[in-house]
Amino acid sequence: MSKTIYIVGLGLIGASMALGIKRDHPDYEILGYNRSKPSRDIALERGMIDRATDDFASFAPLADIIILTLPIKQTIAFIQELASLGLKEGVLISDAGSTKSAIVNAAEENFVGKSVRFIGGHPMAGSHKTGAASADVNLFENAYYIFTPSSLTTSDTLEEMKSLLSGLHACFIEIDAEEHDKVTSQVSHFPHILASGLMEQTALYAREHELAGRFAAGGFRDMTRIAESEPGMWTSILLSNRETIIERIEDFKGRLDEISQAIRDEDESQIWNFFNQAREQRQAMEIHKRGGVDSSYDLFVDIPDEEDVILRILELLRGTSLVNIHINEENREDIHGILQISFKNAQDLERAEHVITENTDYTVVIK
Ligand code: NAD
């Protein structure tokens, strides 16, 4: 049976989602809201949606399913507005916000007693790009897509969402909204604070120690990559998950104090343990095999500085979904190989490792 889907916010996430829905449900009608014209036009021209509006309320009564793909604050504002509109009986509403408790609470508060089903959603994929022009049908492939049920989630809600979003090829998983916010505060939100703090500290230091900028390489680059994220999105993430994040910051301050004291005391074994425990814990978590936040599957190849070597490797990898290729100019101890190739999934990474080791003498490292 055909359905009418309303995507509210044709940014990177909303437009990519529309493409994914179209892939498996070409017969569904997709309506799109966007406040600015360029993303509306792009979404229409590229067939992501069938009809577009800049008047949010006008399409809402037509929809069987509404997905709010907007900044968190705006998602909450539109939930409030939806509560005052005449929607279809049993309409299913979801969202894509990066924090979940504030949104789920707003939905429960505003839709209570109404014929509305609500389930929170968080597709754990994205990039620093914004707008419909950056939409990518494969954006969510193999990424976790988290659903956070609410008191307005009925027994059929989750299955209906999974069926709608099957074309995203994501890994669907269901967790409690509060638990979602706790876990993501530790592995996503707090690391962003650290990356930006480290970046600011270094930039300031480099004003007086010019070499700091020049020597910043491998490890520093790994640690600060996410400091280039979109500031507006991260501001709203921190402000909608305040207590949990503040708790992580306080916990970390204690860890810094401990290592600082150990250095002051020249406590060699404590310092050794600090590094050793972290190394063992990271190895045990098998970070590189995971499809979590910002996941990438990296392979490092030590290649000689010879003509056509990179072309040869790429030729070997023909048909493999590599997402990025990087040549590390400096050969340093904290870089595992000169050529860094990133893949979308673990199977392609393993295949690439196998093909390169079989056909060349180059050292291959997976990190
Ligand atoms: P985007 O900037 O590409 O798109 C945001 C959309 O919201 C645009 O359509 C914009 O026009 C609209 N918008 C912004 N402010 C508005 C306002 N005041 N009124 C009406 N419309 C407004 O951002 P995105 O990456 O698509 O993010 C959308 C949501 O998805 C956010 O809640 C974000 O937390 C979440 N999310 C993003 C990522 C990511 O990495 N980009 C990953 C997972 C979840």
mmCIF file of C-alpha atoms and ligand atoms in Angstrom:
data_model
loop_
_atom_site.group_PDB
_atom_site.id
_atom_site.type_symbol
_atom_site.label_atom_id
_atom_site.label_comp_id
_atom_site.label_asym_id
_atom_site.label_seq_id
_atom_site.Cartn_x
_atom_site.Cartn_y
_atom_site.Cartn_z
ATOM 1 C CA MET A 1 0.000 0.000 0.000
ATOM 2 C CA SER A 2 1.383 3.380 -0.945
ATOM 3 C CA LYS A 3 2.061 5.871 1.817
ATOM 4 C CA THR A 4 2.694 9.570 2.091
ATOM 5 C CA ILE A 5 5.924 10.444 3.854
ATOM 6 C CA TYR A 6 6.778 13.959 5.010
ATOM 7 C CA ILE A 7 10.451 14.798 5.430
ATOM 8 C CA VAL A 8 10.769 17.995 7.418
ATOM 9 C CA GLY A 9 14.175 19.570 6.741
ATOM 10 C CA LEU A 10 15.921 18.743 3.472
ATOM 11 C CA GLY A 11 19.434 18.986 4.825
ATOM 12 C CA LEU A 12 22.118 16.325 4.576
ATOM 13 C CA ILE A 13 20.217 13.863 6.767
ATOM 14 C CA GLY A 14 16.680 14.538 5.506
ATOM 15 C CA ALA A 15 17.584 14.509 1.815
ATOM 16 C CA SER A 16 19.765 11.388 2.155
ATOM 17 C CA MET A 17 16.904 9.702 3.974
ATOM 18 C CA ALA A 18 14.483 10.652 1.196
ATOM 19 C CA LEU A 19 16.812 9.013 -1.340
ATOM 20 C CA GLY A 20 17.007 5.859 0.794
ATOM 21 C CA ILE A 21 13.209 5.684 1.137
ATOM 22 C CA LYS A 22 12.753 6.128 -2.633
ATOM 23 C CA ARG A 23 15.221 3.316 -3.297
ATOM 24 C CA ASP A 24 12.999 0.665 -1.674
ATOM 25 C CA HIS A 25 9.610 2.394 -1.994
ATOM 26 C CA PRO A 26 9.429 4.123 -5.380
ATOM 27 C CA ASP A 27 5.622 4.146 -5.099
ATOM 28 C CA TYR A 28 5.558 6.193 -1.861
ATOM 29 C CA GLU A 29 4.826 9.869 -2.181
ATOM 30 C CA ILE A 30 7.509 11.940 -0.467
ATOM 31 C CA LEU A 31 6.691 15.475 0.598
ATOM 32 C CA GLY A 32 9.463 17.796 1.722
ATOM 33 C CA TYR A 33 9.671 20.941 3.812
ATOM 34 C CA ASN A 34 12.629 23.294 3.744
ATOM 35 C CA ARG A 35 12.700 26.925 4.783
ATOM 36 C CA SER A 36 15.221 27.968 2.140
ATOM 37 C CA LYS A 37 14.675 27.556 -1.605
ATOM 38 C CA PRO A 38 17.996 26.054 -2.814
ATOM 39 C CA SER A 39 17.610 22.735 -0.962
ATOM 40 C CA ARG A 40 13.930 22.524 -1.949
ATOM 41 C CA ASP A 41 14.847 23.011 -5.609
ATOM 42 C CA ILE A 42 17.687 20.493 -5.501
ATOM 43 C CA ALA A 43 15.485 17.889 -3.805
ATOM 44 C CA LEU A 44 12.772 18.318 -6.438
ATOM 45 C CA GLU A 45 15.158 18.443 -9.416
ATOM 46 C CA ARG A 46 16.993 15.299 -8.319
ATOM 47 C CA GLY A 47 13.763 13.403 -7.674
ATOM 48 C CA MET A 48 14.374 12.991 -3.930
ATOM 49 C CA ILE A 49 10.885 14.282 -3.181
ATOM 50 C CA ASP A 50 7.658 14.663 -5.131
ATOM 51 C CA ARG A 51 6.383 17.951 -3.704
ATOM 52 C CA ALA A 52 7.989 20.731 -1.675
ATOM 53 C CA THR A 53 6.828 23.487 0.638
ATOM 54 C CA ASP A 54 8.231 26.276 2.789
ATOM 55 C CA ASP A 55 5.082 26.225 4.913
ATOM 56 C CA PHE A 56 5.675 23.451 7.448
ATOM 57 C CA ALA A 57 2.069 23.146 8.625
ATOM 58 C CA SER A 58 0.550 22.799 5.145
ATOM 59 C CA PHE A 59 1.750 19.231 4.374
ATOM 60 C CA ALA A 60 1.549 17.809 7.909
ATOM 61 C CA PRO A 61 -2.157 16.734 7.712
ATOM 62 C CA LEU A 62 -1.453 14.760 4.485
ATOM 63 C CA ALA A 63 1.232 12.490 5.912
ATOM 64 C CA ASP A 64 1.129 8.892 7.180
ATOM 65 C CA ILE A 65 4.665 9.253 8.495
ATOM 66 C CA ILE A 66 6.474 12.478 9.441
ATOM 67 C CA ILE A 67 10.236 12.558 9.989
ATOM 68 C CA LEU A 68 11.734 15.691 11.505
ATOM 69 C CA THR A 69 15.311 16.065 10.259
ATOM 70 C CA LEU A 70 16.133 19.438 11.760
ATOM 71 C CA PRO A 71 18.406 20.845 14.471
ATOM 72 C CA ILE A 72 17.325 19.623 17.917
ATOM 73 C CA LYS A 73 15.817 22.922 19.064
ATOM 74 C CA GLN A 74 13.795 23.242 15.874
ATOM 75 C CA THR A 75 12.685 19.601 16.129
ATOM 76 C CA ILE A 76 11.189 20.368 19.551
ATOM 77 C CA ALA A 77 9.537 23.552 18.254
ATOM 78 C CA PHE A 78 7.931 21.619 15.381
ATOM 79 C CA ILE A 79 6.740 18.853 17.745
ATOM 80 C CA GLN A 80 4.913 21.590 19.685
ATOM 81 C CA GLU A 81 3.434 22.938 16.469
ATOM 82 C CA LEU A 82 2.387 19.474 15.220
ATOM 83 C CA ALA A 83 0.418 18.970 18.433
ATOM 84 C CA SER A 84 -1.884 21.815 17.435
ATOM 85 C CA LEU A 85 -2.479 20.621 13.851
ATOM 86 C CA GLY A 86 -5.141 18.248 12.566
ATOM 87 C CA LEU A 87 -3.030 15.200 11.679
ATOM 88 C CA LYS A 88 -4.049 11.806 10.230
ATOM 89 C CA GLU A 89 -5.362 9.248 12.773
ATOM 90 C CA GLY A 90 -2.432 7.176 14.092
ATOM 91 C CA VAL A 91 0.181 9.224 12.244
ATOM 92 C CA LEU A 92 3.717 8.001 12.923
ATOM 93 C CA ILE A 93 6.220 10.720 13.855
ATOM 94 C CA SER A 94 9.979 10.323 14.239
ATOM 95 C CA ASP A 95 13.096 12.495 14.140
ATOM 96 C CA ALA A 96 16.847 12.340 13.531
ATOM 97 C CA GLY A 97 18.258 14.418 16.377
ATOM 98 C CA SER A 98 21.660 13.495 17.790
ATOM 99 C CA THR A 99 20.387 13.607 21.393
ATOM 100 C CA LYS A 100 17.208 11.843 22.329
ATOM 101 C CA SER A 101 15.817 12.482 25.836
ATOM 102 C CA ALA A 102 14.833 16.120 25.266
ATOM 103 C CA ILE A 103 13.039 15.226 22.023
ATOM 104 C CA VAL A 104 11.294 12.116 23.384
ATOM 105 C CA ASN A 105 10.175 14.081 26.464
ATOM 106 C CA ALA A 106 8.812 16.884 24.271
ATOM 107 C CA ALA A 107 6.893 14.371 22.139
ATOM 108 C CA GLU A 108 5.415 12.599 25.181
ATOM 109 C CA GLU A 109 4.380 15.905 26.689
ATOM 110 C CA ASN A 110 2.833 17.373 23.539
ATOM 111 C CA PHE A 111 1.205 14.314 21.949
ATOM 112 C CA VAL A 112 -0.262 12.754 25.094
ATOM 113 C CA GLY A 113 -3.921 11.837 24.556
ATOM 114 C CA LYS A 114 -3.657 12.329 20.771
ATOM 115 C CA SER A 115 -3.826 9.669 18.071
ATOM 116 C CA VAL A 116 -0.100 9.974 17.395
ATOM 117 C CA ARG A 117 2.632 7.340 17.496
ATOM 118 C CA PHE A 118 6.140 8.590 18.223
ATOM 119 C CA ILE A 119 9.525 6.928 18.193
ATOM 120 C CA GLY A 120 12.835 8.784 18.444
ATOM 121 C CA GLY A 121 15.503 8.133 15.808
ATOM 122 C CA HIS A 122 19.209 8.785 15.479
ATOM 123 C CA PRO A 123 21.018 7.710 12.338
ATOM 124 C CA MET A 124 24.634 7.499 13.451
ATOM 125 C CA ALA A 125 26.143 8.608 10.189
ATOM 126 C CA GLY A 126 26.869 11.973 8.748
ATOM 127 C CA SER A 127 29.611 14.273 7.681
ATOM 128 C CA HIS A 128 30.639 17.892 8.004
ATOM 129 C CA LYS A 129 28.694 18.650 4.810
ATOM 130 C CA THR A 130 25.242 20.207 4.991
ATOM 131 C CA GLY A 131 22.239 20.756 2.744
ATOM 132 C CA ALA A 132 20.402 18.673 0.134
ATOM 133 C CA ALA A 133 23.257 19.168 -2.335
ATOM 134 C CA SER A 134 25.376 16.801 -0.205
ATOM 135 C CA ALA A 135 22.711 14.066 -0.021
ATOM 136 C CA ASP A 136 24.020 10.539 -0.444
ATOM 137 C CA VAL A 137 21.870 7.429 -0.757
ATOM 138 C CA ASN A 138 24.677 5.374 0.809
ATOM 139 C CA LEU A 139 25.256 7.714 3.775
ATOM 140 C CA PHE A 140 23.711 5.336 6.299
ATOM 141 C CA GLU A 141 25.010 2.075 4.890
ATOM 142 C CA ASN A 142 26.179 -0.219 7.707
ATOM 143 C CA ALA A 143 25.847 2.601 10.232
ATOM 144 C CA TYR A 144 23.822 2.158 13.387
ATOM 145 C CA TYR A 145 20.363 3.669 13.178
ATOM 146 C CA ILE A 146 19.136 3.957 16.750
ATOM 147 C CA PHE A 147 15.464 3.987 17.662
ATOM 148 C CA THR A 148 14.446 5.280 21.090
ATOM 149 C CA PRO A 149 10.874 4.225 21.926
ATOM 150 C CA SER A 150 8.551 6.431 23.948
ATOM 151 C CA SER A 151 5.252 5.938 25.762
ATOM 152 C CA LEU A 152 3.690 6.737 22.351
ATOM 153 C CA THR A 153 5.418 3.841 20.602
ATOM 154 C CA THR A 154 2.964 1.031 19.801
ATOM 155 C CA SER A 155 3.894 -2.582 18.998
ATOM 156 C CA ASP A 156 3.818 -1.995 15.220
ATOM 157 C CA THR A 157 5.776 1.299 15.229
ATOM 158 C CA LEU A 158 9.297 -0.070 15.082
ATOM 159 C CA GLU A 159 8.559 -2.548 12.289
ATOM 160 C CA GLU A 160 6.870 0.196 10.261
ATOM 161 C CA MET A 161 9.921 2.455 10.609
ATOM 162 C CA LYS A 162 12.327 -0.356 9.735
ATOM 163 C CA SER A 163 10.300 -1.211 6.659
ATOM 164 C CA LEU A 164 10.142 2.450 5.603
ATOM 165 C CA LEU A 165 13.905 2.864 6.017
ATOM 166 C CA SER A 166 15.012 -0.515 4.636
ATOM 167 C CA GLY A 167 16.653 1.199 1.644
ATOM 168 C CA LEU A 168 19.101 2.993 3.944
ATOM 169 C CA HIS A 169 20.860 -0.347 4.527
ATOM 170 C CA ALA A 170 21.554 0.682 8.105
ATOM 171 C CA CYS A 171 21.840 -1.522 11.212
ATOM 172 C CA PHE A 172 18.694 -0.800 13.219
ATOM 173 C CA ILE A 173 18.916 -0.979 16.970
ATOM 174 C CA GLU A 174 16.562 0.005 19.763
ATOM 175 C CA ILE A 175 17.645 1.577 23.063
ATOM 176 C CA ASP A 176 16.238 3.727 25.811
ATOM 177 C CA ALA A 177 16.586 7.488 25.118
ATOM 178 C CA GLU A 178 18.401 8.237 28.379
ATOM 179 C CA GLU A 179 20.835 5.399 27.879
ATOM 180 C CA HIS A 180 21.423 6.636 24.318
ATOM 181 C CA ASP A 181 22.346 10.082 25.627
ATOM 182 C CA LYS A 182 24.684 8.639 28.260
ATOM 183 C CA VAL A 183 26.524 6.385 25.848
ATOM 184 C CA THR A 184 26.859 9.003 23.116
ATOM 185 C CA SER A 185 28.022 11.599 25.651
ATOM 186 C CA GLN A 186 30.994 9.365 26.425
ATOM 187 C CA VAL A 187 31.942 8.141 22.955
ATOM 188 C CA SER A 188 30.849 11.048 20.791
ATOM 189 C CA HIS A 189 29.980 14.311 22.547
ATOM 190 C CA PHE A 190 32.854 14.370 25.028
ATOM 191 C CA PRO A 191 35.499 13.442 22.410
ATOM 192 C CA HIS A 192 34.313 16.442 20.370
ATOM 193 C CA ILE A 193 34.894 18.695 23.377
ATOM 194 C CA LEU A 194 38.369 17.229 23.859
ATOM 195 C CA ALA A 195 39.266 17.598 20.177
ATOM 196 C CA SER A 196 38.194 21.235 20.062
ATOM 197 C CA GLY A 197 39.871 22.016 23.396
ATOM 198 C CA LEU A 198 43.134 20.458 22.251
ATOM 199 C CA MET A 199 42.933 22.341 18.967
ATOM 200 C CA GLU A 200 42.398 25.676 20.715
ATOM 201 C CA GLN A 201 45.180 25.029 23.226
ATOM 202 C CA THR A 202 47.598 24.139 20.417
ATOM 203 C CA ALA A 203 46.659 27.084 18.219
ATOM 204 C CA LEU A 204 47.279 29.441 21.124
ATOM 205 C CA TYR A 205 50.564 27.734 21.974
ATOM 206 C CA ALA A 206 51.679 27.920 18.349
ATOM 207 C CA ARG A 207 51.499 31.717 18.518
ATOM 208 C CA GLU A 208 54.515 31.671 20.820
ATOM 209 C CA HIS A 209 56.023 28.388 19.659
ATOM 210 C CA GLU A 210 55.770 28.550 15.906
ATOM 211 C CA LEU A 211 57.162 25.007 15.478
ATOM 212 C CA ALA A 212 54.149 23.539 17.269
ATOM 213 C CA GLY A 213 52.061 24.087 14.139
ATOM 214 C CA ARG A 214 54.732 22.631 11.895
ATOM 215 C CA PHE A 215 55.360 19.486 13.959
ATOM 216 C CA ALA A 216 51.709 18.650 14.539
ATOM 217 C CA ALA A 217 51.280 15.435 12.519
ATOM 218 C CA GLY A 218 49.833 11.912 12.691
ATOM 219 C CA GLY A 219 48.670 11.551 16.300
ATOM 220 C CA PHE A 220 47.639 15.183 16.541
ATOM 221 C CA ARG A 221 45.721 14.885 13.305
ATOM 222 C CA ASP A 222 43.888 11.756 14.533
ATOM 223 C CA MET A 223 43.006 13.494 17.805
ATOM 224 C CA THR A 224 41.694 16.722 16.260
ATOM 225 C CA ARG A 225 39.973 15.628 13.031
ATOM 226 C CA ILE A 226 36.516 16.066 14.582
ATOM 227 C CA ALA A 227 37.347 19.622 15.681
ATOM 228 C CA GLU A 228 36.286 20.565 12.135
ATOM 229 C CA SER A 229 32.678 19.564 12.825
ATOM 230 C CA GLU A 230 29.773 21.947 12.326
ATOM 231 C CA PRO A 231 29.661 24.278 15.375
ATOM 232 C CA GLY A 232 25.881 24.847 15.361
ATOM 233 C CA MET A 233 25.085 21.155 15.539
ATOM 234 C CA TRP A 234 27.538 20.564 18.380
ATOM 235 C CA THR A 235 26.298 23.539 20.363
ATOM 236 C CA SER A 236 22.771 22.142 20.268
ATOM 237 C CA ILE A 237 23.988 18.654 21.165
ATOM 238 C CA LEU A 238 25.771 19.917 24.300
ATOM 239 C CA LEU A 239 22.858 22.122 25.340
ATOM 240 C CA SER A 240 20.360 19.279 25.002
ATOM 241 C CA ASN A 241 22.434 16.783 27.015
ATOM 242 C CA ARG A 242 23.895 19.101 29.650
ATOM 243 C CA GLU A 243 24.026 17.118 32.861
ATOM 244 C CA THR A 244 25.387 13.963 31.301
ATOM 245 C CA ILE A 245 28.150 15.823 29.475
ATOM 246 C CA ILE A 246 29.132 17.912 32.503
ATOM 247 C CA GLU A 247 29.474 14.685 34.461
ATOM 248 C CA ARG A 248 31.857 13.263 31.795
ATOM 249 C CA ILE A 249 33.928 16.471 31.898
ATOM 250 C CA GLU A 250 34.221 16.343 35.700
ATOM 251 C CA ASP A 251 35.215 12.673 35.571
ATOM 252 C CA PHE A 252 37.928 13.459 33.041
ATOM 253 C CA LYS A 253 39.301 16.361 35.081
ATOM 254 C CA GLY A 254 39.958 13.810 37.840
ATOM 255 C CA ARG A 255 41.883 11.616 35.410
ATOM 256 C CA LEU A 256 44.043 14.534 34.306
ATOM 257 C CA ASP A 257 44.741 15.394 37.951
ATOM 258 C CA GLU A 258 45.789 11.802 38.630
ATOM 259 C CA ILE A 259 48.263 11.599 35.762
ATOM 260 C CA SER A 260 49.538 15.081 36.573
ATOM 261 C CA GLN A 261 50.202 13.985 40.174
ATOM 262 C CA ALA A 262 51.916 10.786 39.006
ATOM 263 C CA ILE A 263 54.278 12.825 36.836
ATOM 264 C CA ARG A 264 54.947 15.219 39.711
ATOM 265 C CA ASP A 265 55.690 12.239 42.003
ATOM 266 C CA GLU A 266 57.829 10.610 39.298
ATOM 267 C CA ASP A 267 55.691 7.518 39.826
ATOM 268 C CA GLU A 268 57.029 5.494 36.927
ATOM 269 C CA SER A 269 54.812 2.456 37.413
ATOM 270 C CA GLN A 270 51.620 4.507 37.621
ATOM 271 C CA ILE A 271 52.505 6.323 34.427
ATOM 272 C CA TRP A 272 53.375 3.040 32.699
ATOM 273 C CA ASN A 273 50.095 1.526 33.856
ATOM 274 C CA PHE A 274 48.186 4.554 32.580
ATOM 275 C CA PHE A 275 49.461 3.966 29.043
ATOM 276 C CA ASN A 276 49.422 0.197 29.224
ATOM 277 C CA GLN A 277 45.842 -0.036 30.453
ATOM 278 C CA ALA A 278 44.650 2.297 27.726
ATOM 279 C CA ARG A 279 46.504 0.294 25.099
ATOM 280 C CA GLU A 280 45.038 -3.008 26.316
ATOM 281 C CA GLN A 281 41.544 -1.534 26.606
ATOM 282 C CA ARG A 282 41.664 -0.094 23.097
ATOM 283 C CA GLN A 283 42.846 -3.397 21.661
ATOM 284 C CA ALA A 284 40.083 -5.245 23.516
ATOM 285 C CA MET A 285 37.408 -2.869 22.165
ATOM 286 C CA GLU A 286 38.528 -3.569 18.574
ATOM 287 C CA ILE A 287 37.611 -0.024 17.621
ATOM 288 C CA HIS A 288 38.543 -0.447 13.960
ATOM 289 C CA LYS A 289 36.034 -3.278 13.516
ATOM 290 C CA ARG A 290 33.086 -1.278 14.747
ATOM 291 C CA GLY A 291 30.384 0.469 12.783
ATOM 292 C CA GLY A 292 29.699 3.130 15.366
ATOM 293 C CA VAL A 293 30.060 6.884 15.338
ATOM 294 C CA ASP A 294 32.133 8.195 12.443
ATOM 295 C CA SER A 295 33.290 4.682 11.759
ATOM 296 C CA SER A 296 35.904 4.108 9.166
ATOM 297 C CA TYR A 297 37.953 1.066 8.393
ATOM 298 C CA ASP A 298 41.524 2.105 7.799
ATOM 299 C CA LEU A 299 44.335 0.230 6.202
ATOM 300 C CA PHE A 300 47.894 1.513 6.083
ATOM 301 C CA VAL A 301 50.314 0.372 3.409
ATOM 302 C CA ASP A 302 54.029 1.052 3.499
ATOM 303 C CA ILE A 303 54.738 1.808 -0.128
ATOM 304 C CA PRO A 304 58.033 2.824 -1.697
ATOM 305 C CA ASP A 305 58.337 6.238 -3.313
ATOM 306 C CA GLU A 306 58.198 4.855 -6.848
ATOM 307 C CA GLU A 307 56.276 5.648 -9.960
ATOM 308 C CA ASP A 308 52.772 4.128 -10.362
ATOM 309 C CA VAL A 309 52.769 2.302 -6.999
ATOM 310 C CA ILE A 310 49.543 3.981 -5.881
ATOM 311 C CA LEU A 311 47.927 3.263 -9.239
ATOM 312 C CA ARG A 312 48.884 -0.383 -8.874
ATOM 313 C CA ILE A 313 47.286 -0.603 -5.425
ATOM 314 C CA LEU A 314 44.108 1.072 -6.684
ATOM 315 C CA GLU A 315 44.000 -1.333 -9.606
ATOM 316 C CA LEU A 316 44.161 -4.237 -7.143
ATOM 317 C CA LEU A 317 41.293 -2.691 -5.186
ATOM 318 C CA ARG A 318 39.006 -2.255 -8.183
ATOM 319 C CA GLY A 319 35.436 -3.085 -7.135
ATOM 320 C CA THR A 320 36.062 -2.402 -3.437
ATOM 321 C CA SER A 321 34.098 0.413 -1.791
ATOM 322 C CA LEU A 322 36.965 2.577 -0.597
ATOM 323 C CA VAL A 323 35.765 5.884 0.817
ATOM 324 C CA ASN A 324 38.989 7.798 1.234
ATOM 325 C CA ILE A 325 42.612 7.666 0.309
ATOM 326 C CA HIS A 326 45.303 9.674 2.010
ATOM 327 C CA ILE A 327 49.014 9.941 1.424
ATOM 328 C CA ASN A 328 50.895 10.707 4.627
ATOM 329 C CA GLU A 329 53.694 13.002 3.543
ATOM 330 C CA GLU A 330 55.741 12.551 6.697
ATOM 331 C CA ASN A 331 57.015 9.145 7.657
ATOM 332 C CA ARG A 332 56.909 9.257 11.432
ATOM 333 C CA GLU A 333 56.717 6.808 14.254
ATOM 334 C CA ASP A 334 53.080 7.580 14.960
ATOM 335 C CA ILE A 335 52.033 6.945 11.378
ATOM 336 C CA HIS A 336 51.534 3.313 10.451
ATOM 337 C CA GLY A 337 52.180 3.556 6.739
ATOM 338 C CA ILE A 338 52.467 6.059 3.978
ATOM 339 C CA LEU A 339 49.280 5.209 2.118
ATOM 340 C CA GLN A 340 46.108 5.282 4.223
ATOM 341 C CA ILE A 341 43.003 3.818 2.613
ATOM 342 C CA SER A 342 39.609 3.946 4.335
ATOM 343 C CA PHE A 343 36.772 1.571 3.584
ATOM 344 C CA LYS A 344 33.068 1.643 4.256
ATOM 345 C CA ASN A 345 32.879 -1.758 5.905
ATOM 346 C CA ALA A 346 34.917 -4.512 7.521
ATOM 347 C CA GLN A 347 34.468 -6.975 4.627
ATOM 348 C CA ASP A 348 36.032 -4.575 2.124
ATOM 349 C CA LEU A 349 38.850 -3.820 4.549
ATOM 350 C CA GLU A 350 39.627 -7.517 4.956
ATOM 351 C CA ARG A 351 39.378 -8.129 1.229
ATOM 352 C CA ALA A 352 41.780 -5.247 0.551
ATOM 353 C CA GLU A 353 44.278 -6.501 3.104
ATOM 354 C CA HIS A 354 44.169 -9.951 1.527
ATOM 355 C CA VAL A 355 44.551 -8.702 -2.056
ATOM 356 C CA ILE A 356 47.438 -6.351 -1.272
ATOM 357 C CA THR A 357 49.368 -8.893 0.807
ATOM 358 C CA GLU A 358 48.857 -11.609 -1.825
ATOM 359 C CA ASN A 359 50.018 -9.454 -4.717
ATOM 360 C CA THR A 360 52.729 -7.207 -3.262
ATOM 361 C CA ASP A 361 55.579 -7.252 -0.738
ATOM 362 C CA TYR A 362 54.355 -4.126 1.010
ATOM 363 C CA THR A 363 53.656 -4.154 4.722
ATOM 364 C CA VAL A 364 49.960 -3.743 5.475
ATOM 365 C CA VAL A 365 48.707 -2.626 8.892
ATOM 366 C CA ILE A 366 45.084 -2.369 10.046
ATOM 367 C CA LYS A 367 44.438 0.161 12.809
HETATM 368 P P1 NAD B 1 21.743 20.327 7.771
HETATM 369 O O1 NAD B 1 22.321 21.621 8.212
HETATM 370 O O2 NAD B 1 22.251 19.693 6.529
HETATM 371 O O3 NAD B 1 20.163 20.456 7.667
HETATM 372 C C1 NAD B 1 19.420 21.057 8.671
HETATM 373 C C2 NAD B 1 18.014 21.318 8.145
HETATM 374 O O4 NAD B 1 17.287 22.042 9.138
HETATM 375 C C3 NAD B 1 17.973 22.160 6.891
HETATM 376 O O5 NAD B 1 16.925 21.690 6.101
HETATM 377 C C4 NAD B 1 17.661 23.564 7.423
HETATM 378 O O6 NAD B 1 17.010 24.367 6.469
HETATM 379 C C5 NAD B 1 16.749 23.229 8.558
HETATM 380 N N1 NAD B 1 16.679 24.239 9.597
HETATM 381 C C6 NAD B 1 17.681 24.679 10.393
HETATM 382 N N2 NAD B 1 17.224 25.603 11.264
HETATM 383 C C7 NAD B 1 15.914 25.754 10.991
HETATM 384 C C8 NAD B 1 14.892 26.585 11.535
HETATM 385 N N3 NAD B 1 15.132 27.428 12.539
HETATM 386 N N4 NAD B 1 13.642 26.486 11.010
HETATM 387 C C9 NAD B 1 13.375 25.631 10.005
HETATM 388 N N5 NAD B 1 14.305 24.814 9.448
HETATM 389 C C10 NAD B 1 15.549 24.894 9.939
HETATM 390 O O7 NAD B 1 21.901 19.354 9.046
HETATM 391 P P2 NAD B 1 21.798 17.770 9.132
HETATM 392 O O8 NAD B 1 23.192 17.249 9.203
HETATM 393 O O9 NAD B 1 20.895 17.249 8.100
HETATM 394 O O10 NAD B 1 21.186 17.604 10.596
HETATM 395 C C11 NAD B 1 19.785 17.449 10.838
HETATM 396 C C12 NAD B 1 19.573 16.711 12.146
HETATM 397 O O11 NAD B 1 20.208 15.442 12.069
HETATM 398 C C13 NAD B 1 20.159 17.410 13.386
HETATM 399 O O12 NAD B 1 19.270 17.264 14.478
HETATM 400 C C14 NAD B 1 21.426 16.630 13.689
HETATM 401 O O13 NAD B 1 21.685 16.626 15.084
HETATM 402 C C15 NAD B 1 21.034 15.252 13.201
HETATM 403 N N6 NAD B 1 22.171 14.431 12.807
HETATM 404 C C16 NAD B 1 23.197 14.942 12.055
HETATM 405 C C17 NAD B 1 24.277 14.132 11.729
HETATM 406 C C18 NAD B 1 25.444 14.671 10.929
HETATM 407 O O14 NAD B 1 26.565 14.232 11.085
HETATM 408 N N7 NAD B 1 25.226 15.643 10.065
HETATM 409 C C19 NAD B 1 24.308 12.789 12.136
HETATM 410 C C20 NAD B 1 23.207 12.296 12.860
HETATM 411 C C21 NAD B 1 22.148 13.111 13.190
#
